[in-house]
Protein backbone atom coordinates (compact mmCIF):
# COMPACT_ATOMS: atom_id res chain seq x y z
CA UNK A 1 0.00 0.00 0.00
CA UNK A 2 1.16 3.56 -0.68
CA UNK A 3 1.67 5.60 2.48
CA UNK A 4 0.78 9.28 2.62
CA UNK A 5 3.54 11.80 2.05
CA UNK A 6 4.26 13.21 5.51
CA UNK A 7 6.39 16.11 4.16
CA UNK A 8 3.21 17.92 3.02
CA UNK A 9 -0.27 18.33 4.51
CA UNK A 10 -2.72 15.75 3.27
CA UNK A 11 -5.31 18.42 2.37
CA UNK A 12 -4.92 22.18 2.32
CA UNK A 13 -8.35 23.87 2.11
CA UNK A 14 -8.52 27.61 1.50
CA UNK A 15 -11.54 29.94 1.35
CA UNK A 16 -13.86 27.13 0.35
CA UNK A 17 -17.53 27.94 -0.23
CA UNK A 18 -20.05 25.30 -1.36
CA UNK A 19 -23.67 25.90 -2.39
CA UNK A 20 -26.58 23.63 -3.27
CA UNK A 21 -28.62 25.93 -5.46
CA UNK A 22 -29.04 29.12 -3.41
CA UNK A 23 -28.29 27.38 -0.11
CA UNK A 24 -24.78 27.94 1.29
CA UNK A 25 -23.68 24.60 2.75
CA UNK A 26 -20.15 25.77 3.60
CA UNK A 27 -18.78 29.28 3.98
CA UNK A 28 -15.12 30.31 3.87
CA UNK A 29 -13.62 27.09 5.20
CA UNK A 30 -9.88 27.25 5.85
CA UNK A 31 -8.38 24.01 7.16
CA UNK A 32 -5.15 22.05 6.95
CA UNK A 33 -5.50 18.28 7.38
CA UNK A 34 -2.19 16.67 8.37
CA UNK A 35 -0.95 13.46 6.80
CA UNK A 36 -0.82 10.14 8.63
CA UNK A 37 -3.30 10.86 11.37
CA UNK A 38 -7.06 10.86 11.98
CA UNK A 39 -9.05 14.08 11.60
CA UNK A 40 -12.65 14.09 12.84
CA UNK A 41 -15.41 16.40 11.59
CA UNK A 42 -18.09 16.97 14.22
CA UNK A 43 -21.23 19.09 14.44
CA UNK A 44 -25.02 18.77 14.28
CA UNK A 45 -26.85 17.40 11.26
CA UNK A 46 -26.89 19.79 8.31
CA UNK A 47 -23.85 21.77 9.45
CA UNK A 48 -21.72 21.01 6.36
CA UNK A 49 -19.33 18.33 7.57
CA UNK A 50 -20.45 15.66 5.08
CA UNK A 51 -20.48 18.25 2.29
CA UNK A 52 -16.82 18.97 3.03
CA UNK A 53 -15.99 15.26 3.16
CA UNK A 54 -17.62 14.70 -0.24
CA UNK A 55 -15.82 17.72 -1.66
CA UNK A 56 -12.43 16.19 -0.85
CA UNK A 57 -12.79 13.54 -3.57
CA UNK A 58 -15.14 15.58 -5.77
CA UNK A 59 -18.22 13.47 -5.15
CA UNK A 60 -20.22 16.69 -5.07
CA UNK A 61 -19.39 17.09 -8.77
CA UNK A 62 -22.17 14.54 -9.31
CA UNK A 63 -24.77 16.87 -7.73
CA UNK A 64 -26.19 19.11 -10.47
CA UNK A 65 -27.16 21.95 -8.11
CA UNK A 66 -23.79 22.01 -6.36
CA UNK A 67 -21.25 24.75 -7.06
CA UNK A 68 -18.16 25.88 -5.21
CA UNK A 69 -15.36 28.36 -5.08
CA UNK A 70 -12.05 28.26 -3.26
CA UNK A 71 -9.09 25.92 -3.30
CA UNK A 72 -8.44 22.37 -2.15
CA UNK A 73 -5.02 20.78 -2.59
CA UNK A 74 -4.11 17.13 -2.07
CA UNK A 75 -0.40 16.95 -1.19
CA UNK A 76 0.10 20.26 -2.98
CA UNK A 77 -1.95 19.42 -6.10
CA UNK A 78 -5.16 21.26 -6.99
CA UNK A 79 -7.93 18.65 -6.94
CA UNK A 80 -9.86 20.56 -9.63
CA UNK A 81 -6.93 21.10 -11.94
CA UNK A 82 -3.80 19.06 -11.45
CA UNK A 83 -5.41 15.66 -10.82
CA UNK A 84 -7.74 13.66 -13.05
CA UNK A 85 -10.96 12.94 -11.15
CA UNK A 86 -10.63 9.15 -11.58
CA UNK A 87 -7.10 9.29 -10.19
CA UNK A 88 -8.26 11.52 -7.35
CA UNK A 89 -10.92 8.99 -6.35
CA UNK A 90 -8.36 6.20 -6.46
CA UNK A 91 -6.06 8.14 -4.15
CA UNK A 92 -8.88 9.31 -1.88
CA UNK A 93 -11.14 6.39 -1.00
CA UNK A 94 -14.62 6.77 0.48
CA UNK A 95 -16.50 4.56 2.95
CA UNK A 96 -20.14 5.41 3.57
CA UNK A 97 -22.43 5.42 6.58
CA UNK A 98 -24.31 2.27 5.55
CA UNK A 99 -22.22 -0.68 4.35
CA UNK A 100 -22.68 -0.97 0.58
CA UNK A 101 -21.03 -4.14 -0.70
CA UNK A 102 -21.74 -5.03 -4.30
CA UNK A 103 -24.18 -7.97 -4.79
CA UNK A 104 -21.27 -10.19 -5.84
CA UNK A 105 -18.76 -12.38 -4.03
CA UNK A 106 -16.40 -11.12 -1.37
CA UNK A 107 -13.50 -11.68 -3.76
CA UNK A 108 -15.11 -9.73 -6.60
CA UNK A 109 -15.94 -6.84 -4.27
CA UNK A 110 -12.30 -6.36 -3.33
CA UNK A 111 -10.99 -7.11 -6.83
CA UNK A 112 -13.34 -4.64 -8.52
CA UNK A 113 -11.10 -1.60 -8.17
CA UNK A 114 -7.84 -3.28 -9.20
CA UNK A 115 -9.57 -4.81 -12.23
CA UNK A 116 -10.91 -1.38 -13.18
CA UNK A 117 -7.38 -0.01 -13.01
CA UNK A 118 -5.98 -2.72 -15.26
CA UNK A 119 -4.91 -5.61 -13.04
CA UNK A 120 -5.76 -8.77 -14.96
CA UNK A 121 -3.72 -11.75 -13.73
CA UNK A 122 -5.29 -14.02 -11.13
CA UNK A 123 -2.09 -14.27 -9.12
CA UNK A 124 -1.85 -10.50 -8.77
CA UNK A 125 -5.54 -10.16 -7.95
CA UNK A 126 -5.23 -12.94 -5.36
CA UNK A 127 -2.34 -11.08 -3.73
CA UNK A 128 -4.21 -7.77 -3.67
CA UNK A 129 -7.44 -9.28 -2.33
CA UNK A 130 -5.68 -11.12 0.48
CA UNK A 131 -3.59 -8.09 1.39
CA UNK A 132 -6.58 -5.76 1.52
CA UNK A 133 -8.63 -8.20 3.60
CA UNK A 134 -5.71 -8.62 5.98
CA UNK A 135 -5.35 -4.85 6.27
CA UNK A 136 -9.06 -4.68 7.10
CA UNK A 137 -8.62 -7.42 9.75
CA UNK A 138 -11.14 -9.57 7.90
CA UNK A 139 -9.03 -12.25 6.20
CA UNK A 140 -9.16 -14.86 8.97
CA UNK A 141 -12.95 -14.54 9.17
CA UNK A 142 -13.65 -14.91 5.45
CA UNK A 143 -10.72 -16.71 3.79
CA UNK A 144 -12.77 -19.90 3.38
CA UNK A 145 -15.78 -18.12 1.84
CA UNK A 146 -14.22 -15.68 -0.62
CA UNK A 147 -16.55 -16.74 -3.43
CA UNK A 148 -19.70 -16.56 -1.32
CA UNK A 149 -22.06 -13.55 -1.59
CA UNK A 150 -20.78 -10.51 0.26
CA UNK A 151 -24.33 -9.70 1.38
CA UNK A 152 -24.18 -12.79 3.61
CA UNK A 153 -21.74 -11.06 5.96
CA UNK A 154 -22.80 -9.34 9.16
CA UNK A 155 -23.12 -5.56 9.14
CA UNK A 156 -19.76 -5.04 10.80
CA UNK A 157 -18.06 -7.46 8.43
CA UNK A 158 -19.68 -5.73 5.45
CA UNK A 159 -18.27 -2.40 6.61
CA UNK A 160 -14.78 -3.87 6.96
CA UNK A 161 -15.20 -5.38 3.50
CA UNK A 162 -15.99 -1.91 2.16
CA UNK A 163 -12.82 -0.63 3.82
CA UNK A 164 -10.87 -3.50 2.22
CA UNK A 165 -12.39 -2.59 -1.16
CA UNK A 166 -11.18 0.99 -0.72
CA UNK A 167 -7.69 -0.16 0.34
CA UNK A 168 -7.33 -2.53 -2.64
CA UNK A 169 -6.56 0.35 -5.04
CA UNK A 170 -3.74 1.64 -2.82
CA UNK A 171 -5.13 5.03 -1.77
CA UNK A 172 -3.32 7.64 0.30
CA UNK A 173 -6.43 8.86 2.10
CA UNK A 174 -9.57 7.27 3.54
CA UNK A 175 -12.73 9.33 3.97
CA UNK A 176 -15.36 7.80 6.25
CA UNK A 177 -18.87 9.18 6.63
CA UNK A 178 -20.21 7.98 10.00
CA UNK A 179 -18.88 4.46 9.34
CA UNK A 180 -20.10 2.97 12.62
CA UNK A 181 -23.47 4.69 13.09
CA UNK A 182 -25.39 1.64 11.83
CA UNK A 183 -23.31 -0.89 13.79
CA UNK A 184 -23.58 -2.51 17.22
CA UNK A 185 -21.01 -1.66 19.94
CA UNK A 186 -18.85 -4.75 19.29
CA UNK A 187 -18.65 -4.07 15.54
CA UNK A 188 -18.01 -0.39 16.27
CA UNK A 189 -15.06 -1.30 18.50
CA UNK A 190 -13.58 -3.48 15.75
CA UNK A 191 -13.83 -0.64 13.21
CA UNK A 192 -12.19 1.77 15.64
CA UNK A 193 -9.36 -0.69 16.33
CA UNK A 194 -8.91 -1.09 12.59
CA UNK A 195 -8.73 2.66 12.00
CA UNK A 196 -6.22 3.00 14.81
CA UNK A 197 -3.95 0.56 12.94
CA UNK A 198 -4.49 2.16 9.54
CA UNK A 199 -3.53 5.65 10.75
CA UNK A 200 0.12 4.56 10.59
CA UNK A 201 -0.06 4.32 6.79
CA UNK A 202 -3.02 6.41 5.69
CA UNK A 203 -4.49 9.83 6.32
CA UNK A 204 -8.01 9.32 7.64
CA UNK A 205 -10.86 11.83 7.77
CA UNK A 206 -13.99 10.73 9.61
CA UNK A 207 -17.39 12.37 10.05
CA UNK A 208 -18.96 11.30 13.31
CA UNK A 209 -21.86 12.29 15.57
CA UNK A 210 -20.31 10.24 18.38
CA UNK A 211 -18.39 12.66 20.61
CA UNK A 212 -16.73 9.83 22.53
CA UNK A 213 -15.56 8.28 19.27
CA UNK A 214 -14.05 11.54 18.05
CA UNK A 215 -12.35 12.10 21.42
CA UNK A 216 -10.77 8.66 21.66
CA UNK A 217 -9.91 8.09 18.00
CA UNK A 218 -8.87 11.35 16.35
CA UNK A 219 -5.70 13.42 16.51
CA UNK A 220 -7.36 16.58 15.18
CA UNK A 221 -11.01 17.66 15.29
CA UNK A 222 -12.88 20.33 13.31
CA UNK A 223 -16.23 21.58 14.61
CA UNK A 224 -18.90 22.81 12.16
CA UNK A 225 -22.02 24.84 12.89
CA UNK A 226 -24.57 25.98 10.29
CA UNK A 227 -22.12 25.95 7.39
CA UNK A 228 -19.22 27.52 9.25
CA UNK A 229 -16.11 25.75 10.49
CA UNK A 230 -16.09 27.25 13.97
CA UNK A 231 -12.71 25.95 15.07
CA UNK A 232 -10.20 23.16 14.53
CA UNK A 233 -7.21 21.90 16.43
CA UNK A 234 -5.77 19.03 18.44
CA UNK A 235 -8.62 16.90 19.70
CA UNK A 236 -7.56 17.11 23.34
CA UNK A 237 -7.57 20.91 23.12
CA UNK A 238 -10.88 21.22 21.27
CA UNK A 239 -12.66 18.99 23.78
CA UNK A 240 -10.79 20.24 26.84
CA UNK A 241 -10.38 23.96 26.19
CA UNK A 242 -12.45 24.99 23.16
CA UNK A 243 -11.99 28.57 22.00
CA UNK A 244 -15.61 29.18 21.01
CA UNK A 245 -18.70 28.99 23.22
CA UNK A 246 -20.58 27.12 20.47
CA UNK A 247 -17.97 24.38 20.53
CA UNK A 248 -18.14 24.24 24.32
CA UNK A 249 -21.92 23.89 24.20
CA UNK A 250 -21.79 21.16 21.58
CA UNK A 251 -19.06 18.94 23.03
CA UNK A 252 -20.67 19.13 26.48
CA UNK A 253 -24.10 18.20 25.15
CA UNK A 254 -25.72 21.56 25.84
CA UNK A 255 -26.46 22.21 22.13
CA UNK A 256 -26.87 20.30 18.90
PDB file of N, CA and C in Angstrom, residues 130-171:
ATOM      1  N   UNK A 130      -6.102 -10.645  -0.839  1.00  0.00           N
ATOM      2  CA  UNK A 130      -5.682 -11.119   0.483  1.00  0.00           C
ATOM      3  C   UNK A 130      -5.071  -9.980   1.295  1.00  0.00           C
ATOM      4  N   UNK A 131      -4.215  -9.178   0.664  1.00  0.00           N
ATOM      5  CA  UNK A 131      -3.585  -8.086   1.389  1.00  0.00           C
ATOM      6  C   UNK A 131      -4.585  -7.079   1.915  1.00  0.00           C
ATOM      7  N   UNK A 132      -5.581  -6.727   1.087  1.00  0.00           N
ATOM      8  CA  UNK A 132      -6.582  -5.756   1.515  1.00  0.00           C
ATOM      9  C   UNK A 132      -7.452  -6.317   2.640  1.00  0.00           C
ATOM     10  N   UNK A 133      -7.818  -7.581   2.538  1.00  0.00           N
ATOM     11  CA  UNK A 133      -8.626  -8.196   3.598  1.00  0.00           C
ATOM     12  C   UNK A 133      -7.831  -8.331   4.887  1.00  0.00           C
ATOM     13  N   UNK A 134      -6.546  -8.597   4.776  1.00  0.00           N
ATOM     14  CA  UNK A 134      -5.707  -8.624   5.982  1.00  0.00           C
ATOM     15  C   UNK A 134      -5.614  -7.236   6.597  1.00  0.00           C
ATOM     16  N   UNK A 135      -5.427  -6.219   5.758  1.00  0.00           N
ATOM     17  CA  UNK A 135      -5.350  -4.848   6.266  1.00  0.00           C
ATOM     18  C   UNK A 135      -6.638  -4.446   6.970  1.00  0.00           C
ATOM     19  N   UNK A 136      -7.765  -4.975   6.495  1.00  0.00           N
ATOM     20  CA  UNK A 136      -9.065  -4.676   7.100  1.00  0.00           C
ATOM     21  C   UNK A 136      -9.411  -5.622   8.246  1.00  0.00           C
ATOM     22  N   UNK A 137      -8.454  -6.452   8.647  1.00  0.00           N
ATOM     23  CA  UNK A 137      -8.618  -7.415   9.745  1.00  0.00           C
ATOM     24  C   UNK A 137      -9.856  -8.282   9.510  1.00  0.00           C
ATOM     25  N   UNK A 138      -9.990  -8.761   8.278  1.00  0.00           N
ATOM     26  CA  UNK A 138     -11.140  -9.569   7.900  1.00  0.00           C
ATOM     27  C   UNK A 138     -10.737 -10.920   7.320  1.00  0.00           C
ATOM     28  N   UNK A 139      -9.489 -11.054   6.913  1.00  0.00           N
ATOM     29  CA  UNK A 139      -9.033 -12.249   6.197  1.00  0.00           C
ATOM     30  C   UNK A 139      -9.336 -13.537   6.955  1.00  0.00           C
ATOM     31  N   UNK A 140      -8.986 -13.608   8.219  1.00  0.00           N
ATOM     32  CA  UNK A 140      -9.160 -14.856   8.967  1.00  0.00           C
ATOM     33  C   UNK A 140     -10.629 -15.239   9.105  1.00  0.00           C
ATOM     34  N   UNK A 141     -11.523 -14.260   9.044  1.00  0.00           N
ATOM     35  CA  UNK A 141     -12.949 -14.542   9.175  1.00  0.00           C
ATOM     36  C   UNK A 141     -13.591 -15.006   7.868  1.00  0.00           C
ATOM     37  N   UNK A 142     -12.975 -14.668   6.725  1.00  0.00           N
ATOM     38  CA  UNK A 142     -13.654 -14.914   5.449  1.00  0.00           C
ATOM     39  C   UNK A 142     -12.826 -15.712   4.441  1.00  0.00           C
ATOM     40  N   UNK A 143     -11.610 -16.095   4.781  1.00  0.00           N
ATOM     41  CA  UNK A 143     -10.715 -16.709   3.788  1.00  0.00           C
ATOM     42  C   UNK A 143     -11.271 -17.996   3.191  1.00  0.00           C
ATOM     43  N   UNK A 144     -12.187 -18.658   3.890  1.00  0.00           N
ATOM     44  CA  UNK A 144     -12.769 -19.904   3.376  1.00  0.00           C
ATOM     45  C   UNK A 144     -14.104 -19.676   2.662  1.00  0.00           C
ATOM     46  N   UNK A 145     -14.488 -18.410   2.500  1.00  0.00           N
ATOM     47  CA  UNK A 145     -15.777 -18.121   1.840  1.00  0.00           C
ATOM     48  C   UNK A 145     -15.644 -16.953   0.870  1.00  0.00           C
ATOM     49  N   UNK A 146     -14.485 -16.819   0.249  1.00  0.00           N
ATOM     50  CA  UNK A 146     -14.220 -15.681  -0.620  1.00  0.00           C
ATOM     51  C   UNK A 146     -15.182 -15.608  -1.804  1.00  0.00           C
ATOM     52  N   UNK A 147     -15.680 -16.740  -2.243  1.00  0.00           N
ATOM     53  CA  UNK A 147     -16.547 -16.743  -3.425  1.00  0.00           C
ATOM     54  C   UNK A 147     -18.032 -16.871  -3.059  1.00  0.00           C
ATOM     55  N   UNK A 148     -18.325 -16.632  -1.786  1.00  0.00           N
ATOM     56  CA  UNK A 148     -19.703 -16.560  -1.320  1.00  0.00           C
ATOM     57  C   UNK A 148     -20.205 -15.118  -1.442  1.00  0.00           C
ATOM     58  N   UNK A 149     -21.527 -14.909  -1.461  1.00  0.00           N
ATOM     59  CA  UNK A 149     -22.060 -13.548  -1.587  1.00  0.00           C
ATOM     60  C   UNK A 149     -21.641 -12.651  -0.430  1.00  0.00           C
ATOM     61  N   UNK A 150     -21.198 -11.457  -0.767  1.00  0.00           N
ATOM     62  CA  UNK A 150     -20.783 -10.507   0.258  1.00  0.00           C
ATOM     63  C   UNK A 150     -21.948 -10.091   1.144  1.00  0.00           C
ATOM     64  N   UNK A 151     -23.164 -10.117   0.604  1.00  0.00           N
ATOM     65  CA  UNK A 151     -24.326  -9.699   1.381  1.00  0.00           C
ATOM     66  C   UNK A 151     -24.658 -10.686   2.493  1.00  0.00           C
ATOM     67  N   UNK A 152     -23.987 -11.831   2.528  1.00  0.00           N
ATOM     68  CA  UNK A 152     -24.181 -12.790   3.606  1.00  0.00           C
ATOM     69  C   UNK A 152     -23.383 -12.468   4.855  1.00  0.00           C
ATOM     70  N   UNK A 153     -22.525 -11.464   4.796  1.00  0.00           N
ATOM     71  CA  UNK A 153     -21.738 -11.058   5.959  1.00  0.00           C
ATOM     72  C   UNK A 153     -22.589 -10.263   6.942  1.00  0.00           C
ATOM     73  N   UNK A 154     -22.143 -10.207   8.186  1.00  0.00           N
ATOM     74  CA  UNK A 154     -22.800  -9.340   9.163  1.00  0.00           C
ATOM     75  C   UNK A 154     -22.550  -7.887   8.795  1.00  0.00           C
ATOM     76  N   UNK A 155     -23.281  -6.972   9.438  1.00  0.00           N
ATOM     77  CA  UNK A 155     -23.123  -5.555   9.136  1.00  0.00           C
ATOM     78  C   UNK A 155     -21.711  -5.054   9.382  1.00  0.00           C
ATOM     79  N   UNK A 156     -21.124  -5.456  10.508  1.00  0.00           N
ATOM     80  CA  UNK A 156     -19.759  -5.036  10.804  1.00  0.00           C
ATOM     81  C   UNK A 156     -18.755  -5.598   9.822  1.00  0.00           C
ATOM     82  N   UNK A 157     -18.947  -6.859   9.428  1.00  0.00           N
ATOM     83  CA  UNK A 157     -18.059  -7.463   8.428  1.00  0.00           C
ATOM     84  C   UNK A 157     -18.220  -6.782   7.074  1.00  0.00           C
ATOM     85  N   UNK A 158     -19.450  -6.441   6.714  1.00  0.00           N
ATOM     86  CA  UNK A 158     -19.679  -5.735   5.450  1.00  0.00           C
ATOM     87  C   UNK A 158     -18.944  -4.391   5.438  1.00  0.00           C
ATOM     88  N   UNK A 159     -18.962  -3.689   6.570  1.00  0.00           N
ATOM     89  CA  UNK A 159     -18.271  -2.396   6.605  1.00  0.00           C
ATOM     90  C   UNK A 159     -16.763  -2.582   6.478  1.00  0.00           C
ATOM     91  N   UNK A 160     -16.219  -3.612   7.116  1.00  0.00           N
ATOM     92  CA  UNK A 160     -14.783  -3.869   6.960  1.00  0.00           C
ATOM     93  C   UNK A 160     -14.460  -4.322   5.538  1.00  0.00           C
ATOM     94  N   UNK A 161     -15.391  -5.026   4.900  1.00  0.00           N
ATOM     95  CA  UNK A 161     -15.201  -5.385   3.497  1.00  0.00           C
ATOM     96  C   UNK A 161     -15.150  -4.127   2.632  1.00  0.00           C
ATOM     97  N   UNK A 162     -16.011  -3.162   2.923  1.00  0.00           N
ATOM     98  CA  UNK A 162     -15.993  -1.910   2.158  1.00  0.00           C
ATOM     99  C   UNK A 162     -14.684  -1.161   2.370  1.00  0.00           C
ATOM    100  N   UNK A 163     -14.138  -1.229   3.573  1.00  0.00           N
ATOM    101  CA  UNK A 163     -12.822  -0.629   3.820  1.00  0.00           C
ATOM    102  C   UNK A 163     -11.755  -1.374   3.023  1.00  0.00           C
ATOM    103  N   UNK A 164     -11.816  -2.705   3.012  1.00  0.00           N
ATOM    104  CA  UNK A 164     -10.865  -3.496   2.220  1.00  0.00           C
ATOM    105  C   UNK A 164     -10.973  -3.150   0.742  1.00  0.00           C
ATOM    106  N   UNK A 165     -12.188  -2.955   0.253  1.00  0.00           N
ATOM    107  CA  UNK A 165     -12.391  -2.589  -1.155  1.00  0.00           C
ATOM    108  C   UNK A 165     -11.736  -1.245  -1.463  1.00  0.00           C
ATOM    109  N   UNK A 166     -11.830  -0.303  -0.529  1.00  0.00           N
ATOM    110  CA  UNK A 166     -11.176   0.987  -0.722  1.00  0.00           C
ATOM    111  C   UNK A 166      -9.656   0.842  -0.685  1.00  0.00           C
ATOM    112  N   UNK A 167      -9.134   0.011   0.208  1.00  0.00           N
ATOM    113  CA  UNK A 167      -7.687  -0.161   0.340  1.00  0.00           C
ATOM    114  C   UNK A 167      -7.066  -0.891  -0.850  1.00  0.00           C
ATOM    115  N   UNK A 168      -7.864  -1.675  -1.564  1.00  0.00           N
ATOM    116  CA  UNK A 168      -7.332  -2.526  -2.639  1.00  0.00           C
ATOM    117  C   UNK A 168      -6.731  -1.718  -3.786  1.00  0.00           C
ATOM    118  N   UNK A 169      -7.108  -0.461  -3.954  1.00  0.00           N
ATOM    119  CA  UNK A 169      -6.563   0.355  -5.043  1.00  0.00           C
ATOM    120  C   UNK A 169      -5.420   1.251  -4.565  1.00  0.00           C
ATOM    121  N   UNK A 170      -4.904   0.960  -3.369  1.00  0.00           N
ATOM    122  CA  UNK A 170      -3.737   1.644  -2.824  1.00  0.00           C
ATOM    123  C   UNK A 170      -3.937   3.165  -2.731  1.00  0.00           C
ATOM    124  N   UNK A 171      -4.917   3.595  -1.945  1.00  0.00           N
ATOM    125  CA  UNK A 171      -5.126   5.034  -1.769  1.00  0.00           C
ATOM    126  C   UNK A 171      -4.086   5.618  -0.824  1.00  0.00           C
TER     127      UNK A 171
END
